Amino acid sequence: MKRIPFILFIILLALPGFTASAQSKKGGGGSSGHNTGIGLRGGGYSSGLTVKHFVGSGKGVAIEGLLTTEYKARGIRLTVLGEKHHGVADVKGLQFYYGAGFHAGSYQGRYYFADERYYYKGRKGDRYLVREYRADEETYVAFGADLILGLEYKLTDLPFVVAVDYKPFFDVFNGYTGFYNDAAVSLRFTF
């Protein structure tokens, strides 16, 4: 089971090489002058690797792949997003982007809150509430849909991009559904 994340990592790193196109650095796929970026994404809900590749010639359309793990669960998730980039006026290298995509992954163990109510008759009819926290060790397959909204800045004269994004997602796992909010900062090396 530990080989699967390693294999996905290798595939994600090799992906830009398979889809590379013959474009110069100044006329790259993105309006900030780069075609591909590989780096790290750290967020409030999940962190991991990020790979973004601009497709087409100057259209501002990118495909981003995220290989992340959550802080509260042991597991891995692969997310693929299609994004549309727009330059921000008067700021060279700054882009606003939005997009959507999907994800799939597996998690081992859940930590959740069980709201079990125990009522006791006290003086003046008082009621007391007892809450319980539970954890399990099952493996769950999860999949769902994602949205993304962000700002990206290509550092001048350096091959790095700094990005800030908000990525809400809808998750389906073990017959349950959930809506989560994830905000993150990314740093990518561009070429």
Short mmCIF file of C-alpha atoms in Angstrom, two decimals:
data_model
loop_
_atom_site.label_atom_id
_atom_site.label_comp_id
_atom_site.label_asym_id
_atom_site.label_seq_id
_atom_site.Cartn_x
_atom_site.Cartn_y
_atom_site.Cartn_z
CA MET A 1 0.00 0.00 0.00
CA LYS A 2 2.93 2.37 0.62
CA ARG A 3 4.07 1.96 -3.00
CA ILE A 4 0.93 3.62 -4.41
CA PRO A 5 1.74 7.16 -3.11
CA PHE A 6 5.31 6.83 -4.42
CA ILE A 7 4.08 5.74 -7.86
CA LEU A 8 1.57 8.63 -7.97
CA PHE A 9 4.38 11.02 -6.99
CA ILE A 10 6.58 9.81 -9.88
CA ILE A 11 3.69 10.08 -12.36
CA LEU A 12 2.92 13.62 -11.19
CA LEU A 13 6.54 14.67 -11.62
CA ALA A 14 6.75 13.12 -15.09
CA LEU A 15 3.46 14.65 -16.32
CA PRO A 16 4.90 18.01 -17.47
CA GLY A 17 7.57 16.24 -19.54
CA PHE A 18 4.94 14.26 -21.44
CA THR A 19 2.92 17.35 -22.34
CA ALA A 20 5.73 19.83 -22.99
CA SER A 21 5.39 22.05 -26.01
CA ALA A 22 8.00 24.00 -27.97
CA GLN A 23 7.48 27.51 -26.66
CA SER A 24 9.98 30.12 -25.61
CA LYS A 25 10.10 31.45 -22.05
CA LYS A 26 8.78 34.86 -23.08
CA GLY A 27 5.89 33.45 -25.08
CA GLY A 28 4.93 30.73 -22.64
CA GLY A 29 1.51 29.35 -21.92
CA GLY A 30 0.87 31.65 -18.99
CA SER A 31 0.69 35.41 -19.32
CA SER A 32 3.50 35.66 -16.75
CA GLY A 33 5.94 33.89 -19.09
CA HIS A 34 6.25 30.34 -17.77
CA ASN A 35 4.79 27.01 -18.86
CA THR A 36 5.17 24.67 -15.90
CA GLY A 37 5.66 24.97 -12.16
CA ILE A 38 6.39 22.31 -9.54
CA GLY A 39 6.37 22.99 -5.82
CA LEU A 40 4.80 22.70 -2.40
CA ARG A 41 1.36 23.70 -1.14
CA GLY A 42 0.71 24.28 2.56
CA GLY A 43 -2.76 24.92 3.82
CA GLY A 44 -5.10 24.88 6.74
CA TYR A 45 -6.68 21.55 5.85
CA SER A 46 -4.19 19.74 3.62
CA SER A 47 -0.63 20.05 2.30
CA GLY A 48 1.44 18.42 -0.40
CA LEU A 49 2.85 18.71 -3.89
CA THR A 50 1.52 20.94 -6.65
CA VAL A 51 2.20 20.81 -10.39
CA LYS A 52 0.70 23.43 -12.73
CA HIS A 53 1.05 23.36 -16.51
CA PHE A 54 -0.29 25.97 -18.93
CA VAL A 55 -1.89 24.52 -22.05
CA GLY A 56 -2.33 26.39 -25.31
CA SER A 57 -0.46 29.46 -26.43
CA GLY A 58 -1.17 32.51 -24.28
CA LYS A 59 -4.78 31.55 -23.50
CA GLY A 60 -4.28 31.55 -19.71
CA VAL A 61 -5.65 28.01 -19.31
CA ALA A 62 -3.81 25.71 -16.91
CA ILE A 63 -4.15 22.22 -15.49
CA GLU A 64 -3.06 21.83 -11.87
CA GLY A 65 -2.46 18.56 -10.08
CA LEU A 66 -2.28 18.31 -6.29
CA LEU A 67 -1.02 15.32 -4.34
CA THR A 68 -1.94 16.10 -0.73
CA THR A 69 -2.43 14.61 2.68
CA GLU A 70 -4.66 15.92 5.45
CA TYR A 71 -3.53 16.91 8.91
CA LYS A 72 -6.33 15.03 10.67
CA ALA A 73 -6.32 11.79 8.66
CA ARG A 74 -3.72 9.32 7.46
CA GLY A 75 -4.08 9.05 3.72
CA ILE A 76 -3.54 10.67 0.37
CA ARG A 77 -5.64 12.56 -2.17
CA LEU A 78 -5.02 13.31 -5.86
CA THR A 79 -6.78 16.43 -7.17
CA VAL A 80 -6.93 17.59 -10.80
CA LEU A 81 -8.09 21.15 -11.50
CA GLY A 82 -8.73 23.10 -14.70
CA GLU A 83 -7.99 26.80 -14.21
CA LYS A 84 -8.48 30.04 -16.13
CA HIS A 85 -5.93 32.81 -15.46
CA HIS A 86 -6.40 36.56 -15.97
CA GLY A 87 -3.70 39.19 -15.58
CA VAL A 88 -4.26 41.91 -12.99
CA ALA A 89 -3.93 45.37 -14.54
CA ASP A 90 -0.81 47.43 -13.78
CA VAL A 91 0.96 44.61 -11.90
CA LYS A 92 3.31 42.57 -14.07
CA GLY A 93 3.39 38.90 -13.07
CA LEU A 94 0.22 39.00 -10.91
CA GLN A 95 -2.67 36.80 -12.02
CA PHE A 96 -6.14 36.09 -10.71
CA TYR A 97 -7.45 32.57 -11.40
CA TYR A 98 -10.49 30.39 -10.86
CA GLY A 99 -11.41 26.85 -11.79
CA ALA A 100 -12.95 23.51 -10.93
CA GLY A 101 -11.98 19.87 -10.82
CA PHE A 102 -12.27 16.59 -8.98
CA HIS A 103 -10.36 14.48 -6.48
CA ALA A 104 -10.02 10.88 -5.31
CA GLY A 105 -8.12 9.40 -2.41
CA SER A 106 -8.12 7.08 0.55
CA TYR A 107 -7.88 7.71 4.27
CA GLN A 108 -7.22 5.46 7.21
CA GLY A 109 -9.01 6.40 10.38
CA ARG A 110 -11.48 9.11 11.18
CA TYR A 111 -11.68 11.31 14.22
CA TYR A 112 -15.15 12.60 14.71
CA PHE A 113 -17.52 14.03 17.27
CA ALA A 114 -20.45 11.88 18.40
CA ASP A 115 -23.22 13.98 19.86
CA GLU A 116 -24.74 11.59 22.37
CA ARG A 117 -27.17 13.28 24.69
CA TYR A 118 -27.81 12.03 28.18
CA TYR A 119 -30.54 13.76 30.10
CA TYR A 120 -30.65 13.85 33.87
CA LYS A 121 -33.31 15.38 36.01
CA GLY A 122 -31.60 17.68 38.48
CA ARG A 123 -32.81 20.44 40.70
CA LYS A 124 -35.27 22.68 38.86
CA GLY A 125 -35.35 20.19 35.94
CA ASP A 126 -31.78 20.90 34.72
CA ARG A 127 -30.43 18.79 31.86
CA TYR A 128 -26.80 17.87 31.30
CA LEU A 129 -25.19 17.10 27.96
CA VAL A 130 -22.31 14.63 27.63
CA ARG A 131 -20.27 14.70 24.41
CA GLU A 132 -18.00 11.93 23.25
CA TYR A 133 -15.11 11.85 20.77
CA ARG A 134 -14.45 8.69 18.80
CA ALA A 135 -11.79 7.42 16.42
CA ASP A 136 -11.66 4.38 14.16
CA GLU A 137 -8.98 2.64 12.07
CA GLU A 138 -10.94 1.71 8.92
CA THR A 139 -9.71 2.64 5.44
CA TYR A 140 -12.12 4.86 3.50
CA VAL A 141 -12.15 5.68 -0.20
CA ALA A 142 -13.13 9.29 -0.83
CA PHE A 143 -13.93 11.24 -3.98
CA GLY A 144 -15.55 14.53 -4.81
CA ALA A 145 -15.62 17.87 -6.60
CA ASP A 146 -13.44 20.94 -6.06
CA LEU A 147 -13.54 24.66 -6.83
CA ILE A 148 -10.55 27.02 -6.66
CA LEU A 149 -10.07 30.77 -6.52
CA GLY A 150 -6.66 32.40 -6.14
CA LEU A 151 -3.93 34.93 -6.82
CA GLU A 152 -0.54 34.03 -8.26
CA TYR A 153 2.59 36.18 -8.53
CA LYS A 154 5.59 35.33 -10.72
CA LEU A 155 8.69 36.76 -9.06
CA THR A 156 10.63 38.96 -11.47
CA ASP A 157 14.06 37.63 -12.47
CA LEU A 158 13.56 34.52 -10.30
CA PRO A 159 12.10 31.18 -11.42
CA PHE A 160 9.48 31.07 -8.65
CA VAL A 161 5.74 31.63 -8.35
CA VAL A 162 4.00 32.40 -5.05
CA ALA A 163 0.27 31.69 -4.92
CA VAL A 164 -2.55 32.05 -2.41
CA ASP A 165 -5.79 30.17 -3.00
CA TYR A 166 -9.13 29.19 -1.51
CA LYS A 167 -10.29 25.69 -2.48
CA PRO A 168 -13.67 24.52 -1.15
CA PHE A 169 -14.48 20.89 -1.90
CA PHE A 170 -17.31 18.39 -1.56
CA ASP A 171 -16.32 14.93 -0.30
CA VAL A 172 -18.13 11.57 -0.46
CA PHE A 173 -16.75 8.80 1.77
CA ASN A 174 -18.28 5.63 3.23
CA GLY A 175 -21.81 6.78 2.43
CA TYR A 176 -21.32 10.17 4.10
CA THR A 177 -20.87 13.57 2.51
CA GLY A 178 -19.06 16.64 3.69
CA PHE A 179 -18.25 20.16 2.54
CA TYR A 180 -14.81 21.48 3.50
CA ASN A 181 -12.93 24.76 3.10
CA ASP A 182 -9.22 24.78 2.37
CA ALA A 183 -7.00 27.83 1.96
CA ALA A 184 -3.32 27.51 1.14
CA VAL A 185 -0.07 29.15 0.11
CA SER A 186 1.99 27.57 -2.69
CA LEU A 187 5.56 28.06 -3.82
CA ARG A 188 6.46 26.63 -7.24
CA PHE A 189 9.71 26.46 -9.22
CA THR A 190 8.92 27.43 -12.83
CA PHE A 191 10.49 26.43 -16.13
#
